[in-house]
Short mmCIF file of C-alpha atoms and ligand atoms in Angstrom, two decimals:
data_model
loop_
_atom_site.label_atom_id
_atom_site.label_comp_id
_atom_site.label_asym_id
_atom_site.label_seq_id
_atom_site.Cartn_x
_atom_site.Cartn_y
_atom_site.Cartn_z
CA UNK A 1 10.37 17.72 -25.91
CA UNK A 2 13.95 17.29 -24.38
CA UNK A 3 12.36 18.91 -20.87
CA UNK A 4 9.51 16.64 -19.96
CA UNK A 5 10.27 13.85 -17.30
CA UNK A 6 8.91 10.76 -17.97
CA UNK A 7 7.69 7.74 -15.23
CA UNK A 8 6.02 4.73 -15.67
CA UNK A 9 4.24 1.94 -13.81
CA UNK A 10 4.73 -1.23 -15.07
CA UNK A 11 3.21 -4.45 -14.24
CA UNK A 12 1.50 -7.91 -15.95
CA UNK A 13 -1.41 -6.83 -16.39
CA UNK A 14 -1.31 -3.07 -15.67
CA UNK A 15 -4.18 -1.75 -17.14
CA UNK A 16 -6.17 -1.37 -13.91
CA UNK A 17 -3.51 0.70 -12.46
CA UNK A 18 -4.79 4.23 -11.13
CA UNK A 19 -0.92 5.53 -10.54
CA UNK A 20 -1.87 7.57 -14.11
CA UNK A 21 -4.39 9.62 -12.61
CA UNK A 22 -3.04 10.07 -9.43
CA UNK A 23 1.01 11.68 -10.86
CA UNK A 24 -0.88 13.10 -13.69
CA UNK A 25 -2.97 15.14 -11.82
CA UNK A 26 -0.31 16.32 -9.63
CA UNK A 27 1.68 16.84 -12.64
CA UNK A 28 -0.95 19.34 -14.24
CA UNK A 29 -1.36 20.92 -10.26
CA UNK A 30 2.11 21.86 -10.20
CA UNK A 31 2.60 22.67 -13.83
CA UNK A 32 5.27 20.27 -14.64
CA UNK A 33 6.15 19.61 -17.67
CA UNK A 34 6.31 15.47 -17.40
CA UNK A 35 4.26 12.33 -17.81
CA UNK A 36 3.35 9.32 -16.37
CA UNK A 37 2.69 6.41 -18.61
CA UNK A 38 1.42 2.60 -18.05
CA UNK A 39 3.85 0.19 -19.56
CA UNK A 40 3.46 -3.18 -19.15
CA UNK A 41 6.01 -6.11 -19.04
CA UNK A 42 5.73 -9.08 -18.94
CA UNK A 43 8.02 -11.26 -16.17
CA UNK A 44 10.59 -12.24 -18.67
CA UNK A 45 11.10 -8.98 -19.70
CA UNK A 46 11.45 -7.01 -16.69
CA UNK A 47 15.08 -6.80 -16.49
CA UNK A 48 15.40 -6.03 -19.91
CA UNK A 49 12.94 -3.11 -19.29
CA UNK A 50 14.87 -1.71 -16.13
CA UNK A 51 18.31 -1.74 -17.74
CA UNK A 52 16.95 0.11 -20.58
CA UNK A 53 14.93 2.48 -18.97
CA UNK A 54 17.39 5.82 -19.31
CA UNK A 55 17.50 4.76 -22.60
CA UNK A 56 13.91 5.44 -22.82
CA UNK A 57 13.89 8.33 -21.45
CA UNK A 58 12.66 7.49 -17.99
CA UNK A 59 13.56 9.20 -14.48
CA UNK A 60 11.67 6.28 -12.93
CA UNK A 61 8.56 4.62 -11.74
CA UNK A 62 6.41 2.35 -9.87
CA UNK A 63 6.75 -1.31 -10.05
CA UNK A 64 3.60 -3.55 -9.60
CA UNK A 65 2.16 -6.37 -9.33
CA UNK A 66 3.84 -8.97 -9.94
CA UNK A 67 6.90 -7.25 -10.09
CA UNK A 68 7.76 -6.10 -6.87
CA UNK A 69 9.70 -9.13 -5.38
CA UNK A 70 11.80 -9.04 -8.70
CA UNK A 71 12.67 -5.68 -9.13
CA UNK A 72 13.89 -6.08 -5.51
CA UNK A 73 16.39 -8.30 -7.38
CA UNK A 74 17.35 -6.13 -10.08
CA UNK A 75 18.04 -2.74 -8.99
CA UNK A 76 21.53 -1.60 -8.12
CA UNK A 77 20.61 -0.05 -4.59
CA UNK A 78 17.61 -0.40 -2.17
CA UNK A 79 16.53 2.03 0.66
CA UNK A 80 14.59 1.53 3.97
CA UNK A 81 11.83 -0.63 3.91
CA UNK A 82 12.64 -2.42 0.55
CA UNK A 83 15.10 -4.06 2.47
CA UNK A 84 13.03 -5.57 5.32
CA UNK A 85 10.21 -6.15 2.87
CA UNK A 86 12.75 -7.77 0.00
CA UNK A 87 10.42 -5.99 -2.28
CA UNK A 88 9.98 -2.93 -4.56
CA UNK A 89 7.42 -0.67 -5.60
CA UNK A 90 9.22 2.82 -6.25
CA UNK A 91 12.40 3.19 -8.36
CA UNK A 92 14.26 5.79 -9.73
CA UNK A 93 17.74 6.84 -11.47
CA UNK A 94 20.31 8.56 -9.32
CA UNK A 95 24.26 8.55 -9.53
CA UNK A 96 25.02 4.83 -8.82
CA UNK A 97 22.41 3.47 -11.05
CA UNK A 98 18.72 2.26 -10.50
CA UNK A 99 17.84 2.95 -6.60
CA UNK A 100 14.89 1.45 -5.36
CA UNK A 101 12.46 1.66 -2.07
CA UNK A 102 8.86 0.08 -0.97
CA UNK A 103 6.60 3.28 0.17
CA UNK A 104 3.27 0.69 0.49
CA UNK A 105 3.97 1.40 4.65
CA UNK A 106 4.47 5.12 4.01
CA UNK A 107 1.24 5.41 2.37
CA UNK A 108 -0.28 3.00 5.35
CA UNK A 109 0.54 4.87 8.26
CA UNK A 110 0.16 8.43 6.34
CA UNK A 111 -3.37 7.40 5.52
CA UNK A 112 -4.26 6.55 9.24
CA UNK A 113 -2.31 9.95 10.87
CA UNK A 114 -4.50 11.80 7.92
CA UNK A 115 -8.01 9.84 8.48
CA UNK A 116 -7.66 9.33 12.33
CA UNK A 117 -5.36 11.47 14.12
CA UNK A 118 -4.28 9.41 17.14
CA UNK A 119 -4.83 6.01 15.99
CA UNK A 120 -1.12 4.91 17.60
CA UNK A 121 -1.74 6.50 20.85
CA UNK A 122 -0.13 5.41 23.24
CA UNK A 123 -2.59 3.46 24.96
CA UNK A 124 -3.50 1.78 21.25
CA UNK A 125 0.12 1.13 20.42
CA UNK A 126 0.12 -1.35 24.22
CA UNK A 127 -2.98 -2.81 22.83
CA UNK A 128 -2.75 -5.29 19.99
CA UNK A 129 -2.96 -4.99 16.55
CA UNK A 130 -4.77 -7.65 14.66
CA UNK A 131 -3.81 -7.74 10.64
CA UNK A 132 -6.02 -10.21 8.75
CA UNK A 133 -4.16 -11.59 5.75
CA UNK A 134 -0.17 -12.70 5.52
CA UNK A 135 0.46 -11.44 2.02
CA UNK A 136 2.98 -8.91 0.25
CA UNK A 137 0.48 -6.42 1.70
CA UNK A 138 0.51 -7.42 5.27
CA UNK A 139 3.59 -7.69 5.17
CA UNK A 140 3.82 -3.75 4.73
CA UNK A 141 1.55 -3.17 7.08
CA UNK A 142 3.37 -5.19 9.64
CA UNK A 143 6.84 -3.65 8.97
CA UNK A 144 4.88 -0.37 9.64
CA UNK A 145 2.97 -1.19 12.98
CA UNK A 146 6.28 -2.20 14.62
CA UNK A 147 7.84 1.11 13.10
CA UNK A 148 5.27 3.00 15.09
CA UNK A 149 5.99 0.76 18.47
CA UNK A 150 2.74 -1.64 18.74
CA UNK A 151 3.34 -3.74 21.12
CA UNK A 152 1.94 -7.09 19.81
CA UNK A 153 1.03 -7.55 16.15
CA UNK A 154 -1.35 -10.66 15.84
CA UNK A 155 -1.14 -12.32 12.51
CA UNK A 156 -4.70 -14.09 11.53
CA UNK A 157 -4.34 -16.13 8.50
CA UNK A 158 -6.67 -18.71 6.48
CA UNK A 159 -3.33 -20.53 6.18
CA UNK A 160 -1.39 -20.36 9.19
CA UNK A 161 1.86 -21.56 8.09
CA UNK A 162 1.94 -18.11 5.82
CA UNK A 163 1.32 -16.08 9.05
CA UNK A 164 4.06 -18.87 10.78
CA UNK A 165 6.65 -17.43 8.43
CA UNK A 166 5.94 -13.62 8.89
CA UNK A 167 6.40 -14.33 12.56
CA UNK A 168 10.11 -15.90 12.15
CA UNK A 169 10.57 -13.14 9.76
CA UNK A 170 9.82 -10.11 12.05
CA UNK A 171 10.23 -12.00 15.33
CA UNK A 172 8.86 -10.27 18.23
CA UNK A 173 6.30 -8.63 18.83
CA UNK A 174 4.59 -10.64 15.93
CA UNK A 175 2.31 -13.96 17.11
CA UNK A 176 0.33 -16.29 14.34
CA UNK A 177 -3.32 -17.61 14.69
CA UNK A 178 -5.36 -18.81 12.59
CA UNK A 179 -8.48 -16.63 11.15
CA UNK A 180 -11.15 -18.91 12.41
CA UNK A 181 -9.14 -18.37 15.98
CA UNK A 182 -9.59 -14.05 15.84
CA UNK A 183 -12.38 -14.07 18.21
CA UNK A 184 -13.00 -11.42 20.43
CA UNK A 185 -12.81 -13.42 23.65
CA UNK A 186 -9.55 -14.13 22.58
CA UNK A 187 -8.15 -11.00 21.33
CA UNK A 188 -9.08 -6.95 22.27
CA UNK A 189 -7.08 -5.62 19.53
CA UNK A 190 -6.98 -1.47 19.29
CA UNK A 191 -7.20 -1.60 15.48
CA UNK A 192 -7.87 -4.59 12.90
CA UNK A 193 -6.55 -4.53 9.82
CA UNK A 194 -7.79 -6.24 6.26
CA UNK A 195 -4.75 -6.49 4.09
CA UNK A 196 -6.70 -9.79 2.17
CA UNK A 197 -7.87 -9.70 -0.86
CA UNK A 198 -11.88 -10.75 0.50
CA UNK A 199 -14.22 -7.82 0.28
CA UNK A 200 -12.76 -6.84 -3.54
CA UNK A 201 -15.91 -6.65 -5.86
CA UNK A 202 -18.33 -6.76 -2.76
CA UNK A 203 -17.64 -10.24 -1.49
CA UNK A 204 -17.78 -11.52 2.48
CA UNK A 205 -15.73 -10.32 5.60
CA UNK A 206 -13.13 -11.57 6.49
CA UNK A 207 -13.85 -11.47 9.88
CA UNK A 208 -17.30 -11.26 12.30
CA UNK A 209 -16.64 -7.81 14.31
CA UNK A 210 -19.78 -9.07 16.62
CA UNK A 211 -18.27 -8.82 20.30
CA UNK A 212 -15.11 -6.44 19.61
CA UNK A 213 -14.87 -3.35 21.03
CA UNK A 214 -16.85 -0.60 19.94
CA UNK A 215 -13.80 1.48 20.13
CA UNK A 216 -11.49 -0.93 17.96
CA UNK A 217 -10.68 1.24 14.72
CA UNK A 218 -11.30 -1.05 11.74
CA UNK A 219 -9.45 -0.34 8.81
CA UNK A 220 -9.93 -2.68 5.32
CA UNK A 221 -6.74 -1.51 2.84
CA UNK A 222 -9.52 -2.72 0.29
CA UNK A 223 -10.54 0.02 -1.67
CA UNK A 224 -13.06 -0.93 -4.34
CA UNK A 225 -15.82 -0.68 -3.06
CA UNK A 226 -14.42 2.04 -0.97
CA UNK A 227 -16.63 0.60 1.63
CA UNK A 228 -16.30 -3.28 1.94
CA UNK A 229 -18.67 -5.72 3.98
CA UNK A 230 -15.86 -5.29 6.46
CA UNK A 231 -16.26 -1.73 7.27
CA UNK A 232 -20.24 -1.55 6.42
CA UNK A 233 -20.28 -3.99 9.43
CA UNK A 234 -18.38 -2.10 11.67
CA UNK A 235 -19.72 1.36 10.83
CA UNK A 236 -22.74 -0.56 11.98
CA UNK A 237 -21.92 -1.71 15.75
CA UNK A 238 -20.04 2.23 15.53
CA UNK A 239 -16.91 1.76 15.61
CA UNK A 240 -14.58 4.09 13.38
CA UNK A 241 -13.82 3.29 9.84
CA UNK A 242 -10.89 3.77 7.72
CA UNK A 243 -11.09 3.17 4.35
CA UNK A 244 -8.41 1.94 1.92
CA UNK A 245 -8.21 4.69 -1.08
CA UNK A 246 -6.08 7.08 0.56
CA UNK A 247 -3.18 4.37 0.98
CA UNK A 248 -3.08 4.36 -2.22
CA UNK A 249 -2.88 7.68 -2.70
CA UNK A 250 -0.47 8.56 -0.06
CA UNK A 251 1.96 5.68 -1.05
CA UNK A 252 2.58 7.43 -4.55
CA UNK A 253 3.96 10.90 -2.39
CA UNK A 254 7.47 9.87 -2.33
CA UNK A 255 7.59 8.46 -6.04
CA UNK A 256 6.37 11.48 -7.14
CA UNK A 257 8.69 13.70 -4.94
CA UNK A 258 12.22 11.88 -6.68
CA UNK A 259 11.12 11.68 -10.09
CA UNK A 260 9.96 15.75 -10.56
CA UNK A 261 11.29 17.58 -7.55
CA UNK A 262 8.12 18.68 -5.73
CA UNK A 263 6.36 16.90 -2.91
CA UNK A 264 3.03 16.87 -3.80
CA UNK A 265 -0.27 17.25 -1.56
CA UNK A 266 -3.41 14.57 -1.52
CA UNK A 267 -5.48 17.11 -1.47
CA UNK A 268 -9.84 16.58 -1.80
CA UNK A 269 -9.41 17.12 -5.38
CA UNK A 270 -7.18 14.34 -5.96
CA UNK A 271 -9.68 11.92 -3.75
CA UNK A 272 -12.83 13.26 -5.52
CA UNK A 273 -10.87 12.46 -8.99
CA UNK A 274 -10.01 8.45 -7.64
CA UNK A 275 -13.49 8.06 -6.47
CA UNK A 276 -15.40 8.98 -9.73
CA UNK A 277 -12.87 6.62 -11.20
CA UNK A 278 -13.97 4.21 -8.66
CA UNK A 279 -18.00 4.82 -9.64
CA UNK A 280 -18.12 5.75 -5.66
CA UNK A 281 -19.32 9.35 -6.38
CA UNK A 282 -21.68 10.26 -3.60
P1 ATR B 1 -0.99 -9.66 -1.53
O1 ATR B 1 0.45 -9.74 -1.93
O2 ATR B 1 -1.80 -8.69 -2.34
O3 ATR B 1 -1.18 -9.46 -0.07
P2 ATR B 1 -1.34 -12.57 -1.59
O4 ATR B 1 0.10 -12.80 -1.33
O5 ATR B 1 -2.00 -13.38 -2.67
O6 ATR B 1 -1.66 -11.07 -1.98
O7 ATR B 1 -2.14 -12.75 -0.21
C1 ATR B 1 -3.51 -12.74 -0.16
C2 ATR B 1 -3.97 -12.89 1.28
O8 ATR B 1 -5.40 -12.95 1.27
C3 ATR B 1 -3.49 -14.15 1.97
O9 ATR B 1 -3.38 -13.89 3.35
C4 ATR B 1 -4.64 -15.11 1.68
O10 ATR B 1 -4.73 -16.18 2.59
P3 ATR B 1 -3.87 -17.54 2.36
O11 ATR B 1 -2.47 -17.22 2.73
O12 ATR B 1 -4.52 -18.53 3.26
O13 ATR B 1 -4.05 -17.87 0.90
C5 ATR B 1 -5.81 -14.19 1.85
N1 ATR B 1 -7.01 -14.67 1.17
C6 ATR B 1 -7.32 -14.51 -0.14
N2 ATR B 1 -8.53 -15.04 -0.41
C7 ATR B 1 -8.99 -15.57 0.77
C8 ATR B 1 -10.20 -16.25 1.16
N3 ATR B 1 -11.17 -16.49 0.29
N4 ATR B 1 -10.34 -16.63 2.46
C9 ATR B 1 -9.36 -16.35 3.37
N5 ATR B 1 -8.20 -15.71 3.06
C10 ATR B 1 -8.02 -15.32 1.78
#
């Protein structure tokens, strides 16, 4: 079995991870002769785990929660947006040891260009963004919005001091407000963005949408359910939706692509597969 590449995703827990059946049906789709296995670790453990893992076989893997801020830490080499985001969720074995990136704003903006073409026109990207939540998450999303040249990034956060520190952290053209203080008279963002945890297992919004635009593109990175109170609101007063899954999906491309040499599609297939998973089969 000397041929078959091996990658992992670790994490503490990890058993909810989808990763497997996302590289392992790529893996079958472009009959490769590899694996990718669920290992978990816990925290204490991690570096041991990292330094070992061409003894184990391993080309390399995905890091997850809560992981990513230390394996930031302990790899030899970061790329891109690891750097900006001081966290990592892709790693991999190359010539000067273990080299690691964050693709979580890869898979963010591919998922948007892929679900709605045109979402960073140029009229959106003068228009505000609004990004609910001040987490390892927004802080992704953030680091991707200014990529693509938005113009103001508004920051709405339960606690504002979180959404305070993203601002000194990004600077310009990042502001902080509270969540209670995202009102529409207030703000006409051209896309809102969920990166909290509230809609998970069918809870509340995070946010009224009464009085935004009907044009504002409302996108929840939630995706189970795949459609969250969030988005069932707005697909209500018709604005357009985005869900969360194929963030997800897309963020895995570039893992995939350094560990076995192929840069692999997300096809229907591959969505159909996540959303039986998901119990979300129509
Ligand atoms: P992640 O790294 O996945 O983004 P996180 O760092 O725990 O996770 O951040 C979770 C985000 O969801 C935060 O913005 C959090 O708000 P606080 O900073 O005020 O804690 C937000 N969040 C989670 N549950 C919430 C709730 N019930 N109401 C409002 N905001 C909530």
């Amino acid at each position: 079995m000397a041929n078959v590449k091996k990658a992992f995703v670790t994490g503490w827990p990890v058993d909810h991870s989808r990763s497997p059946l996302i590289h392992n049906y790529w893996l079958k789709k472009n009959k490769i002769l590899g694996e990718y296995l669920k290992r978990p670790c816990p925290p204490e453990d991690l570096q041991q785990f990292l330094t070992n893992l061409e003894h184990e076989g391993f080309v390399g893997g995905n890091i997850t929660v809560p992981h990513k801020e230390a394996a930031f830490d302990l790899v030899d080499k970061t790329y891109d947006a690891a750097q900006t985001l001081e966290a990592v969720n892709t790693v991999w074995l190359g010539k000067n040891g273990l080299q690691g990136t964050n693709t979580d704003g890869y898979g963010f903006l591919a998922n948007l260009d892929d679900r709605h073409p045109g979402w960073d026109s140029e009229i959106n990207r003068n228009k505000a963004a609004l990004v609910l939540g001040a987490g390892g998450a927004s802080r992704a999303v953030i680091y991707a919005l200014m990529g693509r040249g938005f113009s103001e990034v508004v920051i709405a956060n339960r606690t504002l001091a979180r959404a305070d520190a993203l601002v000194e952290h990004f600077g310009p053209p990042c502001r902080a407000i509270e969540i209670a203080h995202a009102v529409p008279g207030e703000l006409s963002p051209a896309i809102i963005i969920n990166t909290t945890s509230i809609g998970m297992n069918d809870q509340k919004s995070p946010l009224d949408l009464k009085g935004f635009a009907s044009t504002t593109i409302v996108h929840d990175i939630v995706y189970s359910p795949l459609i969250t109170p969030l988005l069932a609101q707005a697909g209500e007063f018709g604005m357009p939706i985005v869900d969360g899954l194929g963030m997800l999906l897309h963020q895995a491309v570039p893992g995939f692509e350094k560990w076995f040499g192929i840069r692999p599609e997300v096809d229907e297939p591959l969505r159909k597969i996540l959303l039986d998973d998901l119990g979300e089969a129509p």
